[in-house]
PDB file of C-alpha atoms in Angstrom:
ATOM      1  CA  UNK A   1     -11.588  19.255   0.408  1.00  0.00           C
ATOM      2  CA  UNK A   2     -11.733  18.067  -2.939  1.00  0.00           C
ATOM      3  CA  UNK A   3     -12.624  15.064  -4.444  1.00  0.00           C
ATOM      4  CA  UNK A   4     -10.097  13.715  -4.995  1.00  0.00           C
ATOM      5  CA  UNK A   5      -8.102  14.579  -1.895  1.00  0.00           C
ATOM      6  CA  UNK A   6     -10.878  12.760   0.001  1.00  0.00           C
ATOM      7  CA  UNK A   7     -10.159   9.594  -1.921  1.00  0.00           C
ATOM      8  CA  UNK A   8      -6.703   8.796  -1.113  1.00  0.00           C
ATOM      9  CA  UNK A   9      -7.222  10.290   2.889  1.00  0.00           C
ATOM     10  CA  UNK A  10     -10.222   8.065   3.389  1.00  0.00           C
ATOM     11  CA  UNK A  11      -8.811   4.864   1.548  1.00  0.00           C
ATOM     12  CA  UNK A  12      -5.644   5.456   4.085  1.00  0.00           C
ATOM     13  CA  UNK A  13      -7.955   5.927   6.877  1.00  0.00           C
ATOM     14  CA  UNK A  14      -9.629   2.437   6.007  1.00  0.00           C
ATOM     15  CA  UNK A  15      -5.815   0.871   5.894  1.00  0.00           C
ATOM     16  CA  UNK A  16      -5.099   2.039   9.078  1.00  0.00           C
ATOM     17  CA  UNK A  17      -8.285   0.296  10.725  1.00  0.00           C
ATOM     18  CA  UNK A  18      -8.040  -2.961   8.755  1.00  0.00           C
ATOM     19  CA  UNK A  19      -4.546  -2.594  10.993  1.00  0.00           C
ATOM     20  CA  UNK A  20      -6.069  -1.946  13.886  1.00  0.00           C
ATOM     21  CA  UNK A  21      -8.562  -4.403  14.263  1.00  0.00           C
ATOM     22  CA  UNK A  22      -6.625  -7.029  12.198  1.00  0.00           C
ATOM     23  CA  UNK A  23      -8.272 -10.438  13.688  1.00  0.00           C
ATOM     24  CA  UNK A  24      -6.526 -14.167  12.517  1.00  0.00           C
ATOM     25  CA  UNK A  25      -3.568 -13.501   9.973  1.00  0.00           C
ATOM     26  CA  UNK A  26      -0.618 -11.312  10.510  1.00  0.00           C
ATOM     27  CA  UNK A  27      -0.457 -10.942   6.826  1.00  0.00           C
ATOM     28  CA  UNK A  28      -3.535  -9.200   6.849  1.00  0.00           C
ATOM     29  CA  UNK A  29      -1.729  -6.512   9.017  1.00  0.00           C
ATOM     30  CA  UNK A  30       1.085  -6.850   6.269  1.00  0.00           C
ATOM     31  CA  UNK A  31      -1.222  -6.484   3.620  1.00  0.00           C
ATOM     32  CA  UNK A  32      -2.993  -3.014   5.629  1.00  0.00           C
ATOM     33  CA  UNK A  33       0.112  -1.532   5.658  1.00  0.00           C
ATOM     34  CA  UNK A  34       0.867  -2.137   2.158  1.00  0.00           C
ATOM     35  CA  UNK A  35      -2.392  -0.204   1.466  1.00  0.00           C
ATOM     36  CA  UNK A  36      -1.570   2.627   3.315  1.00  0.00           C
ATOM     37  CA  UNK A  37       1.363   2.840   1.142  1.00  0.00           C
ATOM     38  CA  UNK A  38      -0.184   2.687  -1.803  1.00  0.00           C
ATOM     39  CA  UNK A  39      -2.374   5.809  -0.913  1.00  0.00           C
ATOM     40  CA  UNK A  40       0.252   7.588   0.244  1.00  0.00           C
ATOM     41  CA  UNK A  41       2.061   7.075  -2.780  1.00  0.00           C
ATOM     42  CA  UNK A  42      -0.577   8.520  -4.831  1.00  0.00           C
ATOM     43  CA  UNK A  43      -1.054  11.687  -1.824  1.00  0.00           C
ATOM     44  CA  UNK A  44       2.693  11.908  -3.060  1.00  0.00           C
ATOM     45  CA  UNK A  45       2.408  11.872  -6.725  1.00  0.00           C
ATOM     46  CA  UNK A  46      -0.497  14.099  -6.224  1.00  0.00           C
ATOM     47  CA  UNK A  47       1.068  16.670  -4.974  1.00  0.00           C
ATOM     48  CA  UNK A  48       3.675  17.787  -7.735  1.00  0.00           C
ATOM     49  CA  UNK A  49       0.351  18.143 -10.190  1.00  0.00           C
ATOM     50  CA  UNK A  50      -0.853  20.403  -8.207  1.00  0.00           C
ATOM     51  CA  UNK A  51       1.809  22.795  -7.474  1.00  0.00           C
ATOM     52  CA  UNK A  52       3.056  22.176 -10.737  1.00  0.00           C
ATOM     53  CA  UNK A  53       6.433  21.593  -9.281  1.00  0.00           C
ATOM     54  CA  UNK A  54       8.367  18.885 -11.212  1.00  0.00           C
ATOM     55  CA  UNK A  55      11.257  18.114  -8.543  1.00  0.00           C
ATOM     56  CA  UNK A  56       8.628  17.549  -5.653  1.00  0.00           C
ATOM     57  CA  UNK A  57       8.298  14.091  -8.150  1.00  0.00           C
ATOM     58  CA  UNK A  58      10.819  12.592  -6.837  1.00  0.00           C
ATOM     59  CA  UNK A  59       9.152  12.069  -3.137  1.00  0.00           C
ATOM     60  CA  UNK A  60       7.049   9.064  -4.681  1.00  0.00           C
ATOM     61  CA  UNK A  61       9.783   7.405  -6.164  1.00  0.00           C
ATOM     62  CA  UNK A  62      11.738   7.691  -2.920  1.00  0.00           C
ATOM     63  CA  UNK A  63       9.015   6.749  -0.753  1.00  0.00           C
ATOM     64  CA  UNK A  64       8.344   3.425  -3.050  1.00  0.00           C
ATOM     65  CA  UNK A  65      11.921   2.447  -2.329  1.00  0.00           C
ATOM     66  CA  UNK A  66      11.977   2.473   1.256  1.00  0.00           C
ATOM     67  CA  UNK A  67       8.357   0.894   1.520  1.00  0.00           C
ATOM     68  CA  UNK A  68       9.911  -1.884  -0.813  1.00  0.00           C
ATOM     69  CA  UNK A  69      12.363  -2.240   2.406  1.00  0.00           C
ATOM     70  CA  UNK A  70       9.547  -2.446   4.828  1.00  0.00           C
ATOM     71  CA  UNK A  71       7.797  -4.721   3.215  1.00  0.00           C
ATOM     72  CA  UNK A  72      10.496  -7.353   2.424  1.00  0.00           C
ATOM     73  CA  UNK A  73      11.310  -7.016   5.923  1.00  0.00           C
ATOM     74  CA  UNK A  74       7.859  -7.707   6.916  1.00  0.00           C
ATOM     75  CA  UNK A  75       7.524 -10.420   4.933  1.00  0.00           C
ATOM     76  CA  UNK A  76      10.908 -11.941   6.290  1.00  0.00           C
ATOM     77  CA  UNK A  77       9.545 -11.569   9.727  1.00  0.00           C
ATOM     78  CA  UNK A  78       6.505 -13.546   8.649  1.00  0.00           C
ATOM     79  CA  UNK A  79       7.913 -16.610   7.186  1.00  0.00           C
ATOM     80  CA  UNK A  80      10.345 -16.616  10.516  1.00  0.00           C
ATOM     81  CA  UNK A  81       7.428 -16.496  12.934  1.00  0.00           C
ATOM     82  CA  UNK A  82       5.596 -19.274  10.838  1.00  0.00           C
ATOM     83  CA  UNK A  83       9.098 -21.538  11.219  1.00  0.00           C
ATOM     84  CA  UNK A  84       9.127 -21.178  14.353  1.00  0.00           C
ATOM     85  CA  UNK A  85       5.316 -21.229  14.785  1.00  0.00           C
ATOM     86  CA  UNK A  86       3.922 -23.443  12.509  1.00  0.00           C
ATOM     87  CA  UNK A  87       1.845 -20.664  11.203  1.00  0.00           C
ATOM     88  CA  UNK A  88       1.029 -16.820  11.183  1.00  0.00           C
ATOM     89  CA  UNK A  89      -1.908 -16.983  13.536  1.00  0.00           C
ATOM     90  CA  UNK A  90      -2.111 -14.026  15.721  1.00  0.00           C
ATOM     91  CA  UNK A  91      -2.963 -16.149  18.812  1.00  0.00           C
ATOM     92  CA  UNK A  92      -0.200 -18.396  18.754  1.00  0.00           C
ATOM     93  CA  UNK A  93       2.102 -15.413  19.263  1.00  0.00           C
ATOM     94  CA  UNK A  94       1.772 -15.477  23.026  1.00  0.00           C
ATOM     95  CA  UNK A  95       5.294 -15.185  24.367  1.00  0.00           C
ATOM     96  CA  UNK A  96       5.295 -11.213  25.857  1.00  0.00           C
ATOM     97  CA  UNK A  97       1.828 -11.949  27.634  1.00  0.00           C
ATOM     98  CA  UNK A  98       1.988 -12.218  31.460  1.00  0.00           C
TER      99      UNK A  98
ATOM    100  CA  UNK B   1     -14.366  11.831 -20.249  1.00  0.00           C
ATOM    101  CA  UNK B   2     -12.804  13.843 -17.566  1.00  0.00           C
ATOM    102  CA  UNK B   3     -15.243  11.924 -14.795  1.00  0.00           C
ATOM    103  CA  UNK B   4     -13.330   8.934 -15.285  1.00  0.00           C
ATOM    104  CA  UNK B   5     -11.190   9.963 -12.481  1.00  0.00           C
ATOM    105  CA  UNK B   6     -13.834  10.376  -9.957  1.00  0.00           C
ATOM    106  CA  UNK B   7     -15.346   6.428 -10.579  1.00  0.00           C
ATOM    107  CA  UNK B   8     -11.643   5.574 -10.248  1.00  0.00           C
ATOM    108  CA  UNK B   9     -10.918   7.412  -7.001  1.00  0.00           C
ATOM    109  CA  UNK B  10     -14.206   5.623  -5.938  1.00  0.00           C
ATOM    110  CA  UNK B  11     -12.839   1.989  -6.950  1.00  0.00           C
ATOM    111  CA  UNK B  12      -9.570   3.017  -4.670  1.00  0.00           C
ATOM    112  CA  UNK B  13     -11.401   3.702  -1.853  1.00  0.00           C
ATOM    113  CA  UNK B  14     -13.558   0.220  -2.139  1.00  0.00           C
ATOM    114  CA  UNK B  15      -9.883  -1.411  -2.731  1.00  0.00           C
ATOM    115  CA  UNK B  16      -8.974   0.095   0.564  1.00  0.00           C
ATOM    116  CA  UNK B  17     -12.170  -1.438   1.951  1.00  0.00           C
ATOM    117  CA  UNK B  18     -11.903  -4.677   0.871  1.00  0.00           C
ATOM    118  CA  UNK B  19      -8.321  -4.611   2.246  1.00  0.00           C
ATOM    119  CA  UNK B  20      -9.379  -3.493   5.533  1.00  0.00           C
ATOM    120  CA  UNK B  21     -12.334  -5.891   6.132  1.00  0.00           C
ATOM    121  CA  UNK B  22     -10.308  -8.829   4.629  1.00  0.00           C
ATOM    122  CA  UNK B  23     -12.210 -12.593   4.868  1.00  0.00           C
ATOM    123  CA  UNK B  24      -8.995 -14.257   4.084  1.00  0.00           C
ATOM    124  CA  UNK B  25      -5.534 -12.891   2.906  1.00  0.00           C
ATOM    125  CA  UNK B  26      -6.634 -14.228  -0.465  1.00  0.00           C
ATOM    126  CA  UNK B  27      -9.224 -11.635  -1.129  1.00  0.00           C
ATOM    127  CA  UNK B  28      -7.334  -8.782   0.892  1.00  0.00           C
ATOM    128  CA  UNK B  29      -4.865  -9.202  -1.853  1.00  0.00           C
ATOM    129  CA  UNK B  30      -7.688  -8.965  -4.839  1.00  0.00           C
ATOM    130  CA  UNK B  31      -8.844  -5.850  -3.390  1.00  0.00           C
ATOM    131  CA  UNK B  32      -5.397  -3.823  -3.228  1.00  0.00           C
ATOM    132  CA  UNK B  33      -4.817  -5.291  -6.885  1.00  0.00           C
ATOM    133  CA  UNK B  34      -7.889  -3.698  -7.734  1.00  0.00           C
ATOM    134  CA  UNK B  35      -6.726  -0.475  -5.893  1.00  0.00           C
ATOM    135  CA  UNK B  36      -3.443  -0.326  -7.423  1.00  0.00           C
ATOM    136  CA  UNK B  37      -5.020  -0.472 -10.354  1.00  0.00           C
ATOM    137  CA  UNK B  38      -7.359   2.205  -9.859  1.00  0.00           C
ATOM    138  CA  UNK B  39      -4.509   4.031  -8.588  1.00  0.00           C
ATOM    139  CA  UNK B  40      -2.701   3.607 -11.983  1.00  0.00           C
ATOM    140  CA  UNK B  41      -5.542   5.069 -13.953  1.00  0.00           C
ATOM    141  CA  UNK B  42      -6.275   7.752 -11.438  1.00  0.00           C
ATOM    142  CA  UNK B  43      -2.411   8.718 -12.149  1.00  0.00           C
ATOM    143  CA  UNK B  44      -2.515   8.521 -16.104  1.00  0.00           C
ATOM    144  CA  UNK B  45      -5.430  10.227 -16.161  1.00  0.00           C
ATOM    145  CA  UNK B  46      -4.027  13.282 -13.867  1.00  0.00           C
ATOM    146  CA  UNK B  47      -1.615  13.317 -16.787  1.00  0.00           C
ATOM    147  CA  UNK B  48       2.000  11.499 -15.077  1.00  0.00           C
ATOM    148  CA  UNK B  49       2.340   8.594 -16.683  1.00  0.00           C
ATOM    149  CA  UNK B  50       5.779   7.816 -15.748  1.00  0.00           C
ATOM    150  CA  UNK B  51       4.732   7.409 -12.033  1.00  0.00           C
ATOM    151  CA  UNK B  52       1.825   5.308 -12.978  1.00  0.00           C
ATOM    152  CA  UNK B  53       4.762   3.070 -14.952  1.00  0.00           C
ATOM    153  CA  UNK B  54       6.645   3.278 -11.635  1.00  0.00           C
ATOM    154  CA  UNK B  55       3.563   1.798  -9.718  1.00  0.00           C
ATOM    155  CA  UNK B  56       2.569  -0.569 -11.682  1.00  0.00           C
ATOM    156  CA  UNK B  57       6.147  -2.237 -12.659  1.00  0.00           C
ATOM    157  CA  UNK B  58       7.551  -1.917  -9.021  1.00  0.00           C
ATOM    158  CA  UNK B  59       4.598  -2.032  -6.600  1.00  0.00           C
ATOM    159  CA  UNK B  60       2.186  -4.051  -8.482  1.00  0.00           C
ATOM    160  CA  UNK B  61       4.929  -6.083 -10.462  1.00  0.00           C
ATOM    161  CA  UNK B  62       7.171  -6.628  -7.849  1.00  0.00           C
ATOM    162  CA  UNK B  63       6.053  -6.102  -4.396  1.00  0.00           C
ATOM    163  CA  UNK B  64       2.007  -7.359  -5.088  1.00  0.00           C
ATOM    164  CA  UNK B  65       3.607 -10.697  -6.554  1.00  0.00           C
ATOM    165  CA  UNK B  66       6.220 -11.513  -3.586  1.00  0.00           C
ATOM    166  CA  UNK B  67       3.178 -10.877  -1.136  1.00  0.00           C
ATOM    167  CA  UNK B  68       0.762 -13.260  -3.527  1.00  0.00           C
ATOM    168  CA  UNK B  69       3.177 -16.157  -3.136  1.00  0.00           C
ATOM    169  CA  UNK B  70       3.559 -15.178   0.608  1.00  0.00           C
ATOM    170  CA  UNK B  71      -0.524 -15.494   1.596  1.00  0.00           C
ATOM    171  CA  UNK B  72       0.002 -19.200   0.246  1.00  0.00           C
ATOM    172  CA  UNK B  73       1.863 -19.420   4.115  1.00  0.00           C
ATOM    173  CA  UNK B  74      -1.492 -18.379   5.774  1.00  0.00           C
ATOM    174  CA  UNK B  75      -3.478 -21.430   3.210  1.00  0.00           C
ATOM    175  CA  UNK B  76      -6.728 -22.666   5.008  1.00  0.00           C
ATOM    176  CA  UNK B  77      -8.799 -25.108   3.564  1.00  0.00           C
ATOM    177  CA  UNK B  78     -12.175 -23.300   4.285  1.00  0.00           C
ATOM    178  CA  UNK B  79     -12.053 -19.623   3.988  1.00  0.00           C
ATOM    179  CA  UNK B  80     -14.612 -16.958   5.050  1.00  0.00           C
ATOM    180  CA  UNK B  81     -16.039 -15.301   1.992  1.00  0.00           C
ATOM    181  CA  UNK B  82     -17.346 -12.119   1.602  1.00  0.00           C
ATOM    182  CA  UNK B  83     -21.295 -12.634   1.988  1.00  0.00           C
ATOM    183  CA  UNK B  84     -20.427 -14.200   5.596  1.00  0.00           C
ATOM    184  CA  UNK B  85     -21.766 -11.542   7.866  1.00  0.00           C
ATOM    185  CA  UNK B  86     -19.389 -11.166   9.960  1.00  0.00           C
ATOM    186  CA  UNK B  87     -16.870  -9.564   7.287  1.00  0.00           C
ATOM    187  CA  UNK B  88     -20.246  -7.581   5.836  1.00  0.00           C
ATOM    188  CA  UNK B  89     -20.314  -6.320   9.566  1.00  0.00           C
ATOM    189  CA  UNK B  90     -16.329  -4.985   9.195  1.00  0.00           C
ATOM    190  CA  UNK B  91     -16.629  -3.567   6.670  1.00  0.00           C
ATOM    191  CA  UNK B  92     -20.301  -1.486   7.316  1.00  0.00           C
ATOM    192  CA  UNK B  93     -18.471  -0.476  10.302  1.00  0.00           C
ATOM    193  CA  UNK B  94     -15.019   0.673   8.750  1.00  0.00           C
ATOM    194  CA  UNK B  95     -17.103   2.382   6.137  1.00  0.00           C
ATOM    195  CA  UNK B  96     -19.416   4.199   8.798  1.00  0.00           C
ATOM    196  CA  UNK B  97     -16.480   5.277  10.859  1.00  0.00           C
ATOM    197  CA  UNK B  98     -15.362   7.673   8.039  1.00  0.00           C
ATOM    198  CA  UNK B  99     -18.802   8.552   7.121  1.00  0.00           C
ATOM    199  CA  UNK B 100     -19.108  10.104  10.697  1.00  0.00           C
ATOM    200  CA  UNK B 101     -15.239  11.296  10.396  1.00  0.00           C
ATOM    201  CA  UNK B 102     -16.699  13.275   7.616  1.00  0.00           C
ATOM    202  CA  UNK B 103     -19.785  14.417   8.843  1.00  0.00           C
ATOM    203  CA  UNK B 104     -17.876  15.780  11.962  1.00  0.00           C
ATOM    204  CA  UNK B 105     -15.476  17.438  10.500  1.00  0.00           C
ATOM    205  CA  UNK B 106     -17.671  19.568   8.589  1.00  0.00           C
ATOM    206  CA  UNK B 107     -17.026  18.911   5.319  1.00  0.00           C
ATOM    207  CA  UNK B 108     -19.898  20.149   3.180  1.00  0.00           C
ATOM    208  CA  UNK B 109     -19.285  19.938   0.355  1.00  0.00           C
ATOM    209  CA  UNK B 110     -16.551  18.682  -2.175  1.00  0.00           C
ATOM    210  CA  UNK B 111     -15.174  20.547  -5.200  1.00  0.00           C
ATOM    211  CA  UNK B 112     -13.655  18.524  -8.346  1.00  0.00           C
ATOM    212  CA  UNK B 113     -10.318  20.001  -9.348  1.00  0.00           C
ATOM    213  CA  UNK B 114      -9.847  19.673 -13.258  1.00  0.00           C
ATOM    214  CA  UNK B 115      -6.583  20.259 -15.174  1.00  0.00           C
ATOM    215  CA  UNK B 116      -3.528  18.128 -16.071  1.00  0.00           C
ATOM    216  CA  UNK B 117       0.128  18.815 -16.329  1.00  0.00           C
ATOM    217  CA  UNK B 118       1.512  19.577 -20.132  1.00  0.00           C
ATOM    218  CA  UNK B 119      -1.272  20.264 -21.561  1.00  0.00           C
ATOM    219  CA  UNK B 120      -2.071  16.095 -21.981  1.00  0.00           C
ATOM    220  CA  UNK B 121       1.472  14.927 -23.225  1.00  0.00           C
ATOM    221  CA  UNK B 122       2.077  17.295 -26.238  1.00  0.00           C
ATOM    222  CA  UNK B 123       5.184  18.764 -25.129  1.00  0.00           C
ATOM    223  CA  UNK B 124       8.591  17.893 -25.342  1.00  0.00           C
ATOM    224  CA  UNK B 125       9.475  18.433 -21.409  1.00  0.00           C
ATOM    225  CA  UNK B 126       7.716  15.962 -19.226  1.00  0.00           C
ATOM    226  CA  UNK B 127       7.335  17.319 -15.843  1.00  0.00           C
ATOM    227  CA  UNK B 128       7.116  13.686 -14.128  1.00  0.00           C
ATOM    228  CA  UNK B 129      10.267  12.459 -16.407  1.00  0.00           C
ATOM    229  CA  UNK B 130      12.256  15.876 -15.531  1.00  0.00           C
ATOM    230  CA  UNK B 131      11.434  15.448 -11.987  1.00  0.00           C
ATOM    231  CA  UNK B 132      12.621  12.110 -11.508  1.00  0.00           C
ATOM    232  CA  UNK B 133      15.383  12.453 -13.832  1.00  0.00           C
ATOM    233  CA  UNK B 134      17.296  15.143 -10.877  1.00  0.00           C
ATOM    234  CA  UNK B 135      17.484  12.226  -9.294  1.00  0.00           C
ATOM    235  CA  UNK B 136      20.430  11.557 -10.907  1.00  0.00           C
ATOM    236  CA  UNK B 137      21.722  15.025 -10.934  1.00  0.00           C
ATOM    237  CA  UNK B 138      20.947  17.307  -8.049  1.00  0.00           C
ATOM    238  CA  UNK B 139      19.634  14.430  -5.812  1.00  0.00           C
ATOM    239  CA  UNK B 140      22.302  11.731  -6.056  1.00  0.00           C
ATOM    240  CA  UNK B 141      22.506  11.655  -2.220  1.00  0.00           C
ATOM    241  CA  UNK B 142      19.218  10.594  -2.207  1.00  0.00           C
ATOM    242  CA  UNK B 143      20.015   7.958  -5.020  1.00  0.00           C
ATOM    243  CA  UNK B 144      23.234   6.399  -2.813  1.00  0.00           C
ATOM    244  CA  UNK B 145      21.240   6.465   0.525  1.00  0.00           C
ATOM    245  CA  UNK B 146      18.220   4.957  -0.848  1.00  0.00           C
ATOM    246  CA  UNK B 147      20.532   2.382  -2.751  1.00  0.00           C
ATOM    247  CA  UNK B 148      22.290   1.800   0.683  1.00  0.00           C
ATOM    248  CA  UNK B 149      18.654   1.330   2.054  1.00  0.00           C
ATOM    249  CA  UNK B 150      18.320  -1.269  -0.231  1.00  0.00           C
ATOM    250  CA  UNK B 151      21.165  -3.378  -0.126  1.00  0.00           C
ATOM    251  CA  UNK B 152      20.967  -3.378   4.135  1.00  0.00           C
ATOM    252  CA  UNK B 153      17.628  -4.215   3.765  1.00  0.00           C
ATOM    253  CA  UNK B 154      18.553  -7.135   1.962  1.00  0.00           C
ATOM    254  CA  UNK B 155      21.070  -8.559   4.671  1.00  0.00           C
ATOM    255  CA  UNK B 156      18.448  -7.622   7.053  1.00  0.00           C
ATOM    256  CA  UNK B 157      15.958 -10.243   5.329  1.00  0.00           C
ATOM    257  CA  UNK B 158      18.581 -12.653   5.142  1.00  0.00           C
ATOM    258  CA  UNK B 159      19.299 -12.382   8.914  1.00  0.00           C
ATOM    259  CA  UNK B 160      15.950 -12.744  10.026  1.00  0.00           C
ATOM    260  CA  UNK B 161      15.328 -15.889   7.981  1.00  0.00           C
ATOM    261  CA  UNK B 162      18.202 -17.712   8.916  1.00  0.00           C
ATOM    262  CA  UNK B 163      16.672 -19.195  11.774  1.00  0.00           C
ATOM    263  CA  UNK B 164      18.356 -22.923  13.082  1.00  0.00           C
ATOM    264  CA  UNK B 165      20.626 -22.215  16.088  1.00  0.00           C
ATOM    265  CA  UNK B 166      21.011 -18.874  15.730  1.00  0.00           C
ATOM    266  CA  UNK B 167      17.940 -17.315  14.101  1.00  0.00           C
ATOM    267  CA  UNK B 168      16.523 -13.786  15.237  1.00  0.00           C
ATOM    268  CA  UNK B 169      13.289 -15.122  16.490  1.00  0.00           C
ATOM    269  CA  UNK B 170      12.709 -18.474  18.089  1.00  0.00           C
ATOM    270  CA  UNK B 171      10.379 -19.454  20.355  1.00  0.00           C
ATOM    271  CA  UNK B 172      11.337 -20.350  23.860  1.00  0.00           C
TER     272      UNK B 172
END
């Protein structure tokens, strides 16, 4: 593996446990997933450099759009849950438990 | 010169940890700043600048801001910083868990690839600009769809923060 390669796969690998184990805000989730976007963006826009393969630049541009999506819609679910909650504490969201 | 890469691939990865073993939303956003950044020069130094543009303008510019405004929702008067030991704990542990990822998966050792596209910016076709630019040409269905994305995302939003009688989530 190269250097490099082992930069973006472990920073994604740390995203997806901050995500995991996210503990008091759910905008720390938010902000997790937002990381693991960023390194796959870069996996992305690594990829064309490599093969030397102009069109494959396109995939980071594309993937930035609809992550752009996710996270407006993530956001939009956060300020609805702390309307209706008061705030985006992870243990006042207790309606599905039995 | 050419090492610059490797301290910036290491400041990503310690972006992605301070993400991940967050005190307080307030320096979970600091630390992907810092890895955006990072991620910038990682990409202008690999030789596409255009992409970097593309990161910085629209992730950092546009997306980092909108979430910086929405952390001041999760505002708490006393914070956890980072030399509280829990959050030293997290993030020991997050950073241990891929240590031992790595160890069991055998990697040995790690070779440094070298070598960017057009020969550092000299000639007159871009790859990263060409690429991008068929988006217009050859890959105008991705254009529309991604522009449809876009504009149903934004009625989505609006939905879901309508809230009063009729809102998507309420609480009883």
């Amino acid at each position: 593996m190269t250097y490099l390669h082992l930069c973006f796969y472990s920073a994604f690998t740390l995203s997806c446990l901050g995500l995991a184990f996210h503990r008091t805000h759910l905008i720390s989730a938010l902000l997790c997933l937002e990381s693991m976007m960023l390194s796959m963006y870069v996996a992305l826009a690594m990829w064309p450099i490599h093969m030397q393969a102009p069109s494959a630049t396109l995939l980071p541009i594309i993937m930035l759009t609809f992550s752009a999506c996710e996270a407006g819609t993530g956001l939009a679910l956060l300020v609805a849950s702390t309307r209706t909650h008061g705030s985006d504490l992870l243990h006042n969201f207790n309606l599905l438990r039995c | 010169m050419m090492e610059f890469v490797l301290f910036l691939g290491l400041c990503f990865i310690l972006g992605g940890l301070a993400v991940a073993s967050n005190p307080s939303p307030y320096y979970g956003v600091v630390g992907l700043v810092v890895a955006a950044v990072a991620g910038c020069g990682w990409l202008v130094s690999l030789g596409v600048s255009f992409v970097s543009l593309v990161l910085v303008m629209v992730y950092l510019g546009g997306m980092l801001v909108v979430f910086v405004y929405s952390v001041s929702l999760a505002a708490e008067p006393y914070p956890e910083a980072w030399g509280d030991w829990g959050v030293v704990g997290y993030a020991f542990g997050m950073g241990l868990v891929v240590v031992v990822g790595l160890v069991v998966s055998g990697v040995s050792g790690l070779s440094v690839d070298v070598g960017t596209v057009n020969s550092g910016g000299l000639l007159s076709v871009r790859t990263d600009f060409s690429g991008v630019a068929m988006l217009y040409s050859e890959g105008v269905g991705l254009l529309l769809i991604g522009g449809w994305g876009l504009l149903l995302t934004l009625f989505v939003v609006l939905e879901l923060v309508r809230g009063l009688s009729r809102g998507a989530i309420r609480a009883v």
